[in-house]
Amino acid sequence: MKSTSIGLLIKFACAAIVVGWALNAALWWFGNSGFHIGAGSPLVTAACDIALLMWTLHVRTRLPRVQKQADNKVQLIRATNPLSPLVAARTALLALASSRAGSLLVGLYLGLAAAAAMHMNSESGRTAVGLELLTAALALVLVLIALWLERLCKLPKPPAESVDAAESA
C-alpha cells in the first residue's frame, strides 16, 4: 500500500476551496444568503473524529510493531490478539478514505468561509464563518487521525538479514 502524500491532500483541499468559494459566493450574490451551516456540521465532523480515534486506539494494540534492539537490530513484535487480514485491509482503506475525505472537507469549508467572510457585516455571515472555520478545523483533525491510522497499518519492512538470505537462495 502506497502512503498518502501530503501533496495529494493539499491538491484535494485546494480544489475543494475553489468549489466551496464559488458555490457560496454564487449563493451570496443571487440570494443575499450563503449556505446555511448549522451546528450539525461541526457536531457530525467531531463525531467522525471521535469514532476514528477510538478505532485507531483499538487497532493500535492489535497490529504488529517494529522495535529496535540495543544492537540496532530490528525485531518484529506480534500482537497478542492480532486483527484478521481482512479487517486489517479494511482498516487501511478506511484510513486512506478518511484522509482524502477529510482534506476535501477542510477545503470545502475553508472555501465556504472565505466567501462568507466578505459578508461579515451581517449576523448570518458572522455565524456562518465561525461554524465553517470550526468544521474545517475538525476536518483537519480527521485528516491527522487518518494519517496516523494509515501509518499504523503500514506493513513493517522485513529485517535486512532475512532479505539478504532470500536473495542469495
Short mmCIF file of N, CA and C in Angstrom, two decimals, residues 37-92:
data_model
loop_
_atom_site.label_atom_id
_atom_site.label_comp_id
_atom_site.label_asym_id
_atom_site.label_seq_id
_atom_site.Cartn_x
_atom_site.Cartn_y
_atom_site.Cartn_z
N ILE A 37 -25.15 26.83 7.29
CA ILE A 37 -24.40 25.82 8.03
C ILE A 37 -24.87 25.89 9.48
N GLY A 38 -25.49 24.83 9.92
CA GLY A 38 -25.94 24.79 11.30
C GLY A 38 -24.90 24.15 12.20
N ALA A 39 -25.28 23.96 13.43
CA ALA A 39 -24.37 23.34 14.39
C ALA A 39 -24.17 21.86 14.10
N GLY A 40 -24.97 21.30 13.21
CA GLY A 40 -24.84 19.89 12.87
C GLY A 40 -23.54 19.55 12.16
N SER A 41 -23.04 20.46 11.34
CA SER A 41 -21.80 20.18 10.60
C SER A 41 -20.60 19.96 11.51
N PRO A 42 -20.33 20.86 12.45
CA PRO A 42 -19.20 20.58 13.35
C PRO A 42 -19.47 19.39 14.27
N LEU A 43 -20.72 19.18 14.65
CA LEU A 43 -21.02 18.05 15.53
C LEU A 43 -20.80 16.72 14.82
N VAL A 44 -21.23 16.62 13.57
CA VAL A 44 -21.03 15.37 12.82
C VAL A 44 -19.55 15.15 12.54
N THR A 45 -18.83 16.21 12.22
CA THR A 45 -17.39 16.08 11.98
C THR A 45 -16.67 15.67 13.26
N ALA A 46 -17.07 16.22 14.39
CA ALA A 46 -16.48 15.83 15.67
C ALA A 46 -16.80 14.38 16.00
N ALA A 47 -18.02 13.94 15.69
CA ALA A 47 -18.39 12.54 15.91
C ALA A 47 -17.54 11.60 15.06
N CYS A 48 -17.26 12.00 13.83
CA CYS A 48 -16.38 11.21 12.96
C CYS A 48 -14.96 11.17 13.52
N ASP A 49 -14.49 12.31 14.04
CA ASP A 49 -13.17 12.36 14.67
C ASP A 49 -13.09 11.38 15.84
N ILE A 50 -14.09 11.41 16.68
CA ILE A 50 -14.10 10.55 17.87
C ILE A 50 -14.16 9.08 17.47
N ALA A 51 -15.01 8.75 16.51
CA ALA A 51 -15.13 7.36 16.08
C ALA A 51 -13.83 6.84 15.47
N LEU A 52 -13.20 7.65 14.63
CA LEU A 52 -11.94 7.22 14.01
C LEU A 52 -10.83 7.13 15.05
N LEU A 53 -10.81 8.04 16.00
CA LEU A 53 -9.80 7.98 17.06
C LEU A 53 -9.98 6.72 17.92
N MET A 54 -11.22 6.40 18.26
CA MET A 54 -11.47 5.20 19.04
C MET A 54 -11.03 3.94 18.28
N TRP A 55 -11.34 3.89 16.98
CA TRP A 55 -10.93 2.73 16.19
C TRP A 55 -9.40 2.67 16.09
N THR A 56 -8.75 3.81 15.94
CA THR A 56 -7.30 3.84 15.85
C THR A 56 -6.66 3.34 17.14
N LEU A 57 -7.17 3.79 18.27
CA LEU A 57 -6.62 3.34 19.55
C LEU A 57 -6.86 1.85 19.77
N HIS A 58 -8.00 1.35 19.30
CA HIS A 58 -8.31 -0.07 19.42
C HIS A 58 -7.39 -0.91 18.53
N VAL A 59 -7.20 -0.46 17.31
CA VAL A 59 -6.41 -1.21 16.34
C VAL A 59 -4.92 -1.15 16.67
N ARG A 60 -4.50 -0.06 17.27
CA ARG A 60 -3.08 0.15 17.57
C ARG A 60 -2.49 -1.00 18.38
N THR A 61 -3.24 -1.52 19.32
CA THR A 61 -2.73 -2.61 20.16
C THR A 61 -2.78 -3.96 19.46
N ARG A 62 -3.52 -4.05 18.37
CA ARG A 62 -3.71 -5.34 17.71
C ARG A 62 -2.89 -5.49 16.43
N LEU A 63 -2.05 -4.52 16.12
CA LEU A 63 -1.20 -4.60 14.93
C LEU A 63 0.24 -4.89 15.34
N PRO A 64 0.98 -5.61 14.48
CA PRO A 64 2.40 -5.83 14.82
C PRO A 64 3.19 -4.53 14.74
N ARG A 65 4.25 -4.46 15.53
CA ARG A 65 5.07 -3.26 15.50
C ARG A 65 6.54 -3.65 15.47
N VAL A 66 7.35 -2.72 15.05
CA VAL A 66 8.79 -2.94 14.94
C VAL A 66 9.47 -2.29 16.12
N GLN A 67 10.42 -3.01 16.71
CA GLN A 67 11.16 -2.46 17.84
C GLN A 67 12.65 -2.62 17.57
N LYS A 68 13.40 -1.54 17.79
CA LYS A 68 14.86 -1.61 17.65
C LYS A 68 15.45 -2.10 18.95
N GLN A 69 16.40 -3.02 18.81
CA GLN A 69 17.09 -3.53 19.98
C GLN A 69 18.35 -2.71 20.22
N ALA A 70 19.04 -3.01 21.30
CA ALA A 70 20.23 -2.25 21.68
C ALA A 70 21.34 -2.38 20.63
N ASP A 71 21.41 -3.52 19.95
CA ASP A 71 22.46 -3.73 18.95
C ASP A 71 22.02 -3.30 17.54
N ASN A 72 21.03 -2.40 17.48
CA ASN A 72 20.50 -1.83 16.23
C ASN A 72 19.86 -2.87 15.31
N LYS A 73 19.50 -4.01 15.84
CA LYS A 73 18.75 -4.98 15.05
C LYS A 73 17.26 -4.68 15.21
N VAL A 74 16.52 -4.97 14.17
CA VAL A 74 15.08 -4.71 14.17
C VAL A 74 14.36 -6.01 14.49
N GLN A 75 13.41 -5.93 15.40
CA GLN A 75 12.64 -7.10 15.78
C GLN A 75 11.16 -6.79 15.58
N LEU A 76 10.45 -7.71 14.95
CA LEU A 76 9.01 -7.57 14.74
C LEU A 76 8.29 -8.18 15.93
N ILE A 77 7.48 -7.36 16.61
CA ILE A 77 6.74 -7.83 17.77
C ILE A 77 5.29 -8.02 17.36
N ARG A 78 4.82 -9.24 17.45
CA ARG A 78 3.45 -9.54 17.07
C ARG A 78 2.50 -9.21 18.21
N ALA A 79 1.29 -8.83 17.84
CA ALA A 79 0.27 -8.52 18.84
C ALA A 79 -0.25 -9.81 19.44
N THR A 80 -0.74 -9.73 20.67
CA THR A 80 -1.26 -10.93 21.32
C THR A 80 -2.60 -11.35 20.74
N ASN A 81 -3.38 -10.39 20.29
CA ASN A 81 -4.69 -10.68 19.69
C ASN A 81 -4.76 -9.96 18.34
N PRO A 82 -4.08 -10.49 17.32
CA PRO A 82 -3.96 -9.74 16.06
C PRO A 82 -5.28 -9.65 15.30
N LEU A 83 -5.36 -8.64 14.45
CA LEU A 83 -6.51 -8.47 13.57
C LEU A 83 -6.47 -9.51 12.47
N SER A 84 -7.63 -9.87 11.99
CA SER A 84 -7.65 -10.75 10.83
C SER A 84 -7.18 -9.94 9.62
N PRO A 85 -6.63 -10.59 8.62
CA PRO A 85 -6.12 -9.85 7.46
C PRO A 85 -7.20 -9.02 6.76
N LEU A 86 -8.42 -9.50 6.73
CA LEU A 86 -9.50 -8.76 6.08
C LEU A 86 -9.82 -7.47 6.85
N VAL A 87 -9.85 -7.55 8.17
CA VAL A 87 -10.11 -6.36 8.98
C VAL A 87 -8.95 -5.37 8.88
N ALA A 88 -7.74 -5.89 8.82
CA ALA A 88 -6.58 -5.00 8.67
C ALA A 88 -6.62 -4.29 7.32
N ALA A 89 -7.00 -4.99 6.26
CA ALA A 89 -7.09 -4.36 4.94
C ALA A 89 -8.21 -3.32 4.93
N ARG A 90 -9.33 -3.63 5.54
CA ARG A 90 -10.42 -2.65 5.61
C ARG A 90 -10.03 -1.44 6.43
N THR A 91 -9.27 -1.64 7.47
CA THR A 91 -8.80 -0.53 8.29
C THR A 91 -7.86 0.37 7.50
N ALA A 92 -6.99 -0.23 6.70
CA ALA A 92 -6.09 0.56 5.87
C ALA A 92 -6.88 1.37 4.84
#
